XYZ file of C-alpha atoms in Angstrom:
540
model
C -15.730 19.605 96.323
C -17.230 17.254 93.745
C -20.880 17.152 94.688
C -21.814 14.894 91.788
C -20.353 11.622 92.932
C -17.122 10.497 94.798
C -14.274 9.392 92.719
C -12.242 6.316 93.102
C -8.606 7.122 93.776
C -5.634 4.639 93.708
C -3.407 6.996 95.737
C -3.932 8.794 99.014
C -4.476 12.482 99.114
C -1.280 14.106 100.415
C -2.882 16.455 102.884
C -6.349 15.212 103.842
C -5.334 11.499 103.767
C -8.401 10.158 101.936
C -7.960 7.160 99.595
C -10.384 5.105 97.699
C -13.636 6.983 97.308
C -13.262 10.703 97.769
C -14.872 14.000 96.606
C -11.511 15.755 96.039
C -8.771 15.429 93.533
C -5.090 16.330 94.115
C -5.602 19.990 93.126
C -8.512 20.459 95.609
C -6.527 18.685 98.325
C -3.657 21.183 97.731
C -6.034 24.116 97.922
C -7.304 22.882 101.297
C -3.713 22.539 102.586
C -2.981 26.141 101.385
C -6.041 27.478 103.155
C -5.209 25.601 106.372
C -1.527 26.863 106.281
C -2.724 30.423 105.855
C -4.757 30.121 109.018
C -1.444 29.692 110.979
C -3.192 28.075 113.977
C -0.721 27.961 116.890
C -2.678 25.623 119.192
C -1.959 22.041 117.974
C -5.221 20.541 119.257
C -7.326 23.140 117.671
C -5.208 22.932 114.471
C -5.913 19.203 114.198
C -9.601 19.745 114.703
C -9.861 22.523 112.112
C -7.887 20.438 109.595
C -10.399 17.583 109.880
C -13.255 20.026 109.416
C -11.678 21.576 106.303
C -10.929 18.077 104.898
C -14.631 17.078 105.250
C -15.038 18.472 101.750
C -13.132 15.374 100.578
C -15.241 12.990 102.480
C -17.238 10.664 100.196
C -20.297 11.720 102.033
C -19.507 15.446 101.872
C -22.833 16.147 100.103
C -24.669 14.904 103.164
C -22.236 16.682 105.582
C -22.752 20.013 103.872
C -26.501 19.402 103.371
C -26.397 20.294 99.667
C -29.800 18.784 99.116
C -31.279 21.232 101.666
C -29.659 24.585 102.504
C -25.967 24.302 101.754
C -23.696 24.994 104.757
C -20.362 26.841 105.037
C -19.117 24.135 107.392
C -19.995 20.491 107.737
C -22.546 19.147 110.292
C -20.675 18.230 113.492
C -21.802 15.284 115.535
C -23.537 16.369 118.760
C -25.447 13.309 119.895
C -25.465 10.379 122.302
C -22.686 8.491 120.612
C -20.384 11.265 119.445
C -19.949 14.871 120.730
C -17.304 16.254 118.268
C -19.114 19.542 118.281
C -18.491 20.090 121.969
C -14.905 18.870 121.562
C -14.386 21.481 118.812
C -15.700 24.208 121.072
C -13.476 23.211 123.967
C -10.318 23.098 121.797
C -10.968 26.188 119.681
C -13.178 28.532 121.603
C -10.314 30.790 122.663
C -8.112 30.440 119.492
C -8.201 33.292 116.980
C -8.536 31.752 113.547
C -8.287 33.767 110.277
C -11.006 32.693 107.761
C -12.683 30.681 110.523
C -14.719 27.940 108.868
C -17.748 28.855 110.962
C -17.741 32.563 109.913
C -17.572 34.311 106.584
C -14.947 36.929 107.394
C -11.128 36.977 106.957
C -10.692 38.805 110.257
C -9.339 36.319 112.975
C -12.222 35.182 115.070
C -12.446 33.058 118.103
C -15.452 30.829 118.504
C -16.274 32.504 121.820
C -16.600 35.772 119.778
C -18.986 34.251 117.305
C -21.112 32.227 119.859
C -22.088 32.754 123.488
C -21.649 29.195 124.672
C -21.021 25.600 123.673
C -24.821 24.955 123.320
C -25.158 28.104 121.109
C -22.325 26.965 118.907
C -23.573 23.356 118.595
C -27.055 24.510 117.916
C -25.679 26.178 114.753
C -22.919 23.689 113.901
C -24.932 20.472 114.364
C -28.363 21.308 112.984
C -31.844 20.608 114.447
C -32.055 16.815 113.824
C -28.729 15.646 115.341
C -29.760 12.015 115.824
C -31.093 11.561 112.315
C -28.477 13.469 110.318
C -25.118 12.449 108.824
C -22.473 14.275 110.866
C -18.699 14.568 111.124
C -17.292 12.843 114.160
C -13.711 13.834 113.501
C -12.183 12.205 110.416
C -15.126 10.180 109.228
C -18.861 10.575 108.668
C -21.253 9.147 111.197
C -24.605 7.854 110.207
C -27.968 7.810 111.979
C -28.983 4.767 114.093
C -29.888 1.723 111.981
C -33.005 0.873 113.939
C -35.931 1.140 111.574
C -38.576 3.737 112.225
C -42.061 2.401 112.903
C -43.779 1.257 109.702
C -46.404 3.931 108.838
C -50.002 2.815 108.987
C -50.704 5.049 106.014
C -50.112 8.342 104.212
C -52.643 11.066 104.683
C -53.019 13.765 101.961
C -55.057 16.906 101.525
C -56.307 18.427 98.206
C -54.907 21.891 97.602
C -56.093 22.614 94.051
C -58.133 20.919 91.317
C -56.106 22.011 88.320
C -54.006 19.531 86.300
C -50.302 20.283 86.485
C -47.353 18.052 85.554
C -44.387 19.749 87.215
C -43.658 21.616 90.351
C -40.480 23.371 91.799
C -40.072 25.371 95.061
C -39.057 29.040 94.835
C -35.340 29.346 95.376
C -35.802 32.185 97.914
C -36.801 29.683 100.594
C -40.284 31.019 100.869
C -43.615 29.205 100.796
C -44.055 29.963 97.102
C -43.862 27.327 94.416
C -43.913 27.083 90.560
C -46.394 24.827 88.955
C -46.369 23.984 85.193
C -48.874 22.403 82.877
C -48.003 19.917 80.123
C -48.871 22.615 77.522
C -46.324 24.975 78.901
C -48.055 27.435 81.331
C -46.089 28.201 84.532
C -47.842 29.715 87.591
C -46.326 31.133 90.697
C -48.445 29.984 93.678
C -48.338 30.368 97.398
C -48.648 27.444 99.874
C -50.833 28.206 102.800
C -50.925 26.527 106.254
C -52.209 22.999 106.423
C -55.961 22.832 105.823
C -55.968 25.818 103.312
C -55.998 25.702 99.555
C -53.259 26.837 97.160
C -53.324 30.582 96.488
C -52.636 31.921 93.006
C -54.156 33.906 90.168
C -55.171 31.534 87.364
C -55.602 34.537 85.048
C -51.967 35.669 85.474
C -49.442 33.032 84.641
C -45.806 33.594 85.479
C -44.855 32.440 81.960
C -46.757 31.059 78.953
C -44.754 28.948 76.575
C -47.597 27.360 74.700
C -46.528 29.018 71.353
C -43.170 27.141 71.711
C -44.171 23.786 73.185
C -45.193 20.851 70.912
C -47.932 18.972 72.783
C -49.191 15.463 72.337
C -49.681 12.432 74.616
C -46.009 11.935 75.297
C -44.553 15.383 74.526
C -44.875 18.875 75.959
C -43.354 20.865 78.739
C -41.064 18.645 80.729
C -39.747 20.619 83.628
C -37.984 23.600 85.084
C -34.951 24.344 87.231
C -33.500 27.426 88.786
C -29.997 28.874 88.832
C -28.535 28.647 92.307
C -28.295 32.459 92.297
C -31.811 33.001 90.872
C -32.930 35.483 93.539
C -30.218 37.765 92.254
C -29.886 37.055 88.545
C -33.418 35.764 87.705
C -32.038 32.925 85.539
C -34.017 29.802 85.204
C -34.093 26.911 82.742
C -36.871 24.973 81.035
C -37.147 21.661 79.223
C -39.807 21.086 76.601
C -40.509 19.572 73.195
C -40.893 21.846 70.119
C -41.689 21.482 66.430
C -38.890 22.590 64.163
C -41.420 23.219 61.281
C -43.449 25.675 63.317
C -40.884 27.290 65.674
C -37.811 28.742 63.836
C -35.576 28.629 66.894
C -36.369 24.976 67.644
C -32.844 23.764 66.964
C -31.054 20.520 67.572
C -28.780 17.906 66.089
C -30.216 14.792 64.554
C -28.215 12.267 62.615
C -28.269 8.679 61.401
C -25.189 6.640 62.351
C -24.249 4.429 59.412
C -21.649 2.602 61.522
C -24.511 0.760 63.276
C -26.429 0.050 60.135
C -28.706 3.049 59.981
C -29.670 4.043 56.375
C -31.054 7.590 56.201
C -32.970 6.710 53.015
C -35.057 4.183 54.906
C -36.163 6.566 57.657
C -39.910 6.872 57.497
C -42.277 9.053 59.284
C -43.151 8.719 63.021
C -46.842 9.113 63.436
C -46.945 11.414 60.476
C -43.910 13.436 61.513
C -40.796 13.742 59.544
C -37.510 12.373 60.957
C -35.962 14.831 63.442
C -38.981 17.124 63.251
C -39.573 17.223 67.015
C -36.783 18.384 69.255
C -36.246 18.483 73.031
C -35.046 21.786 74.413
C -32.934 21.079 77.531
C -30.839 23.923 79.021
C -28.716 23.037 82.086
C -31.524 21.004 83.476
C -31.110 19.788 87.082
C -28.622 22.581 87.833
C -29.126 21.772 91.477
C -28.955 17.988 91.033
C -26.971 15.879 93.527
C -25.723 12.385 93.782
C -27.563 9.225 94.905
C -31.025 10.469 94.118
C -33.616 7.709 93.669
C -35.089 7.553 90.162
C -37.588 5.213 88.556
C -37.371 3.622 85.132
C -40.184 1.894 83.228
C -38.804 -1.386 81.964
C -39.648 -2.489 78.391
C -40.163 -6.122 79.245
C -41.561 -7.145 82.664
C -40.337 -4.870 85.438
C -40.023 -1.306 86.618
C -37.040 -0.358 88.640
C -35.743 2.132 91.152
C -32.153 3.238 90.776
C -29.751 5.408 92.736
C -28.428 7.899 90.251
C -24.606 8.214 89.972
C -22.439 10.272 87.773
C -21.807 8.396 84.431
C -23.629 5.329 85.898
C -24.378 2.352 83.621
C -27.722 0.923 84.723
C -27.531 -2.154 82.423
C -29.952 -1.251 79.686
C -30.275 -2.639 77.092
C -28.474 -5.746 78.389
C -30.521 -6.006 81.520
C -34.096 -5.321 82.311
C -34.059 -5.056 86.073
C -31.922 -8.068 87.165
C -32.845 -10.075 84.178
C -31.037 -10.370 80.894
C -33.043 -8.646 78.125
C -33.472 -10.459 74.886
C -34.698 -8.900 71.640
C -34.468 -9.657 67.963
C -32.915 -6.327 67.103
C -31.869 -3.096 68.819
C -30.001 -0.183 67.404
C -26.296 -0.300 68.096
C -25.760 -4.062 67.643
C -25.188 -6.597 70.358
C -23.509 -5.799 73.692
C -22.201 -8.783 75.602
C -23.250 -8.774 79.384
C -19.679 -9.358 80.452
C -18.518 -6.144 78.655
C -20.302 -3.740 81.011
C -20.174 -3.114 84.769
C -23.942 -2.375 85.469
C -25.331 -0.685 88.504
C -28.357 -2.841 89.359
C -31.523 -1.325 90.770
C -32.201 -1.010 94.463
C -35.798 -2.048 93.951
C -37.811 -3.750 91.210
C -41.460 -4.358 90.702
C -43.190 -6.515 88.133
C -45.593 -4.797 85.861
C -48.487 -6.939 87.108
C -47.794 -6.163 90.770
C -50.312 -3.374 91.096
C -53.957 -2.718 91.989
C -54.446 -0.995 88.661
C -56.974 -2.627 86.357
C -54.539 -2.087 83.534
C -52.298 -4.918 84.740
C -49.378 -2.683 84.156
C -47.333 -0.593 86.659
C -45.375 2.538 85.885
C -43.438 3.784 88.803
C -43.208 7.442 89.555
C -40.287 8.512 91.769
C -40.915 10.729 94.725
C -38.544 11.905 97.459
C -36.854 10.665 100.622
C -39.172 12.277 103.209
C -37.363 14.929 105.203
C -40.268 16.972 106.486
C -41.316 17.139 110.134
C -45.004 16.812 109.394
C -45.271 12.951 109.545
C -42.512 11.601 111.782
C -43.170 8.000 110.826
C -42.282 8.798 107.093
C -39.037 10.495 107.959
C -36.121 8.983 105.995
C -38.379 6.776 103.841
C -38.333 7.013 100.068
C -41.922 7.586 98.826
C -42.979 6.481 95.298
C -46.163 5.584 93.532
C -47.801 4.053 90.470
C -48.631 6.338 87.593
C -52.261 5.246 87.590
C -52.846 6.413 91.221
C -53.773 3.083 92.781
C -50.697 2.293 94.781
C -48.066 3.987 96.861
C -45.015 2.513 98.514
C -42.379 3.632 101.084
C -38.813 2.219 101.013
C -36.435 2.109 103.870
C -32.639 1.940 103.727
C -30.975 -0.185 106.364
C -28.149 0.395 107.320
C -28.211 4.065 106.295
C -26.206 4.741 103.099
C -25.789 0.972 102.558
C -27.825 0.836 99.383
C -29.974 -2.037 100.951
C -33.581 -1.077 100.568
C -36.781 -2.827 101.570
C -40.150 -1.639 100.367
C -43.734 -1.839 101.662
C -47.001 -0.972 99.931
C -48.646 1.724 102.134
C -52.278 2.727 102.586
C -53.220 6.275 101.657
C -56.282 8.340 101.737
C -57.530 11.912 101.919
C -58.129 13.919 105.058
C -61.738 14.940 105.900
C -60.312 18.321 106.657
C -58.971 18.745 103.168
C -59.564 22.370 101.986
C -60.922 20.967 98.647
C -63.040 17.850 99.065
C -61.527 14.756 97.593
C -63.213 12.256 95.398
C -62.614 8.573 95.790
C -62.324 5.487 93.593
C -65.526 3.488 93.435
C -66.550 2.625 97.146
C -63.057 2.730 98.496
C -60.943 5.092 100.531
C -58.445 5.588 97.680
C -58.450 9.145 96.439
C -59.298 9.539 92.810
C -55.965 11.095 91.681
C -56.268 10.131 88.050
C -52.660 9.967 86.925
C -49.808 10.805 89.325
C -47.581 12.800 87.061
C -44.823 13.654 89.523
C -43.995 14.485 93.100
C -42.840 17.809 94.367
C -41.045 19.099 97.489
C -41.481 22.568 98.955
C -38.947 24.523 100.955
C -40.156 22.942 104.237
C -39.521 19.438 102.675
C -43.177 18.663 102.685
C -44.115 16.408 99.694
C -46.759 17.247 97.142
C -48.399 14.947 94.664
C -48.909 16.496 91.190
C -51.825 14.675 89.628
C -54.439 14.827 86.903
C -57.091 15.792 89.438
C -55.122 18.383 91.234
C -52.291 19.170 93.668
C -52.216 17.170 96.949
C -49.984 17.462 99.974
C -48.997 15.034 102.648
C -50.242 16.081 106.060
C -50.074 14.534 109.600
C -51.291 10.941 109.550
C -53.813 11.270 112.348
C -56.002 13.514 110.205
C -56.811 10.314 108.268
C -57.092 8.092 111.356
C -53.570 6.584 110.936
C -51.532 6.254 114.060
C -47.802 7.048 114.200
C -46.119 5.600 117.229
C -43.745 8.461 117.251
C -46.440 11.045 117.809
C -47.250 11.458 121.455
C -50.225 13.672 120.758
C -52.047 11.171 118.454
C -55.803 11.740 118.294
C -58.346 10.477 115.900
C -60.142 12.922 113.713
C -63.533 14.149 114.910
C -66.420 12.231 113.401
C -68.229 13.890 110.483
C -71.534 13.415 108.882
C -70.242 14.556 105.502
C -70.709 11.762 102.932
C -67.608 10.789 100.975
C -67.568 11.707 97.350
C -66.992 8.797 95.113
C -65.688 8.594 91.523
C -66.860 5.707 89.427
C -64.312 4.264 86.982
C -65.287 3.365 83.465
C -64.400 -0.045 81.964
C -60.780 -0.925 81.694
C -59.272 1.457 79.107
C -56.622 0.619 76.474
C -53.039 0.756 77.792
C -52.174 3.171 74.977
C -54.473 5.912 76.152
C -52.866 9.385 76.296
C -51.534 10.302 79.733
C -53.254 13.647 79.333
C -56.589 11.874 78.958
C -57.221 9.413 81.704
C -60.019 6.963 81.832
C -63.418 8.599 81.484
C -65.269 8.956 84.736
C -68.575 10.005 85.975
C -68.540 12.370 88.884
C -70.837 12.105 91.921
C -70.853 15.577 93.515
C -72.198 16.299 97.029
C -75.973 16.421 97.320
C -77.451 19.532 95.915
C -74.280 20.554 94.056
C -73.182 20.264 90.443
C -69.736 19.339 89.407
C -67.962 21.048 86.454
C -66.364 18.763 83.799
C -62.676 18.276 84.096
C -62.137 20.035 80.793
C -63.514 23.215 82.210
C -60.612 23.419 84.651
C -57.866 21.920 82.542
C -56.316 25.168 81.239
C -56.405 28.763 82.472
C -56.919 31.977 80.490
C -53.896 33.388 78.752
C -54.098 36.947 79.803
C -51.796 38.680 82.217
C -48.063 39.600 82.339
C -45.499 37.151 81.089
C -41.813 36.947 81.809
C -39.401 35.730 79.208
C -36.844 33.167 80.361
C -33.374 34.663 79.850
C -30.890 32.827 77.614
C -28.814 30.220 79.313
C -25.773 31.466 77.460
């Protein structure tokens, strides 16, 4: 199964019958046929059903059917809802048929469904998943999508502050637990434990999981970029990191750098870049995004007037440098010569935003991509793509209707901090906007709850009613209890230069609670370097 992106086929698969877009090639189709033949299912009705289930790997939406973005399944999600009950039909036709290598078990011994499950409801609870009305499912030959009625527009997003340290990256532990990895731009990685809502992040700041500061080259746009884990990390311990390094200071900082004379590059004319020799700084990237999947939303900061949100596809051409968003991009000179617009087949963005369309006093928007919300914490956010402005003043949710159509609409959404936050939030001037500084990235834990990784700490999305927002899907909505605690405000300095370092946001003056003092941000920016360290194994 090709989980990267469905391929366009001019012919029909001989066994599974898919044509056009499919996630199988002819070899994979033949392998499915061989597996089905070896099952030797004598009941024709059951055989037809099992064939369609095996061939779901070739469905262009197989990634959704096998939930590869969540916990990958051994069999596709079967429809068990008000419009299609393919799951119950599968049970009725195959419950008493012994099937070798049954797709719903992991044993070669012939098994009946009735030997694996006690009843139809027991089987469908496993085969259909918990959110049957909102999941993509197999209704026989094709994939069925959730209802196209939009969910109620959320009144706002409520967050709580879990930590006040500045991180730039986050990744959930692959073991499925409540542990997460957090990394600083300088290259320190911590293993932390998420607590229940209303409780702060738990970790030992004096004992990092890994310290790469002696390898990482750090400046305003360089440093530690991210980490990813091998799918079998819990057994082999392999993980991968991406960072910038200095070839003059780190002997094993290796990479290729060349000047292509075919496009007019003259190596004798290469000057320094902010004092650095050409090719001095390298990017170390090892199998990054090993768990990456198709159609993931991604943001791109346009050079001219707009920022854009794209759906990532394998080998996709997003139009740059011919297009900036939907507009033709004109420049006096770009490396590589001129590319006529008619010579490419661009994939245009699903959403665009002009740089000036923001509440930031910088008159410039830089979009930061989040996630499609799949947690059960805020039901009104479910299925919406959440993204924000780098400068922390704006947040949006985008909805796709119909589902999997690529047609998105976006709304700016209010957001504030819960009064029950385990660490009190600070706010921008006399507003309810939390003082996040820069929003560096979003993270997603193993419960699909979304975290904001910002300059002023780590924040988590919680139930909307904790901030007084009402979700019409919550039957137990209640406003938070009144509190006499005064909000803590953060006063912004005059408008800074747009070229300020992302690691040094606009200077601020803190107004702590009465009777308390507030430590400077610099005192919590980096932890001590003592403690055990683990070396990342070679990706080779």
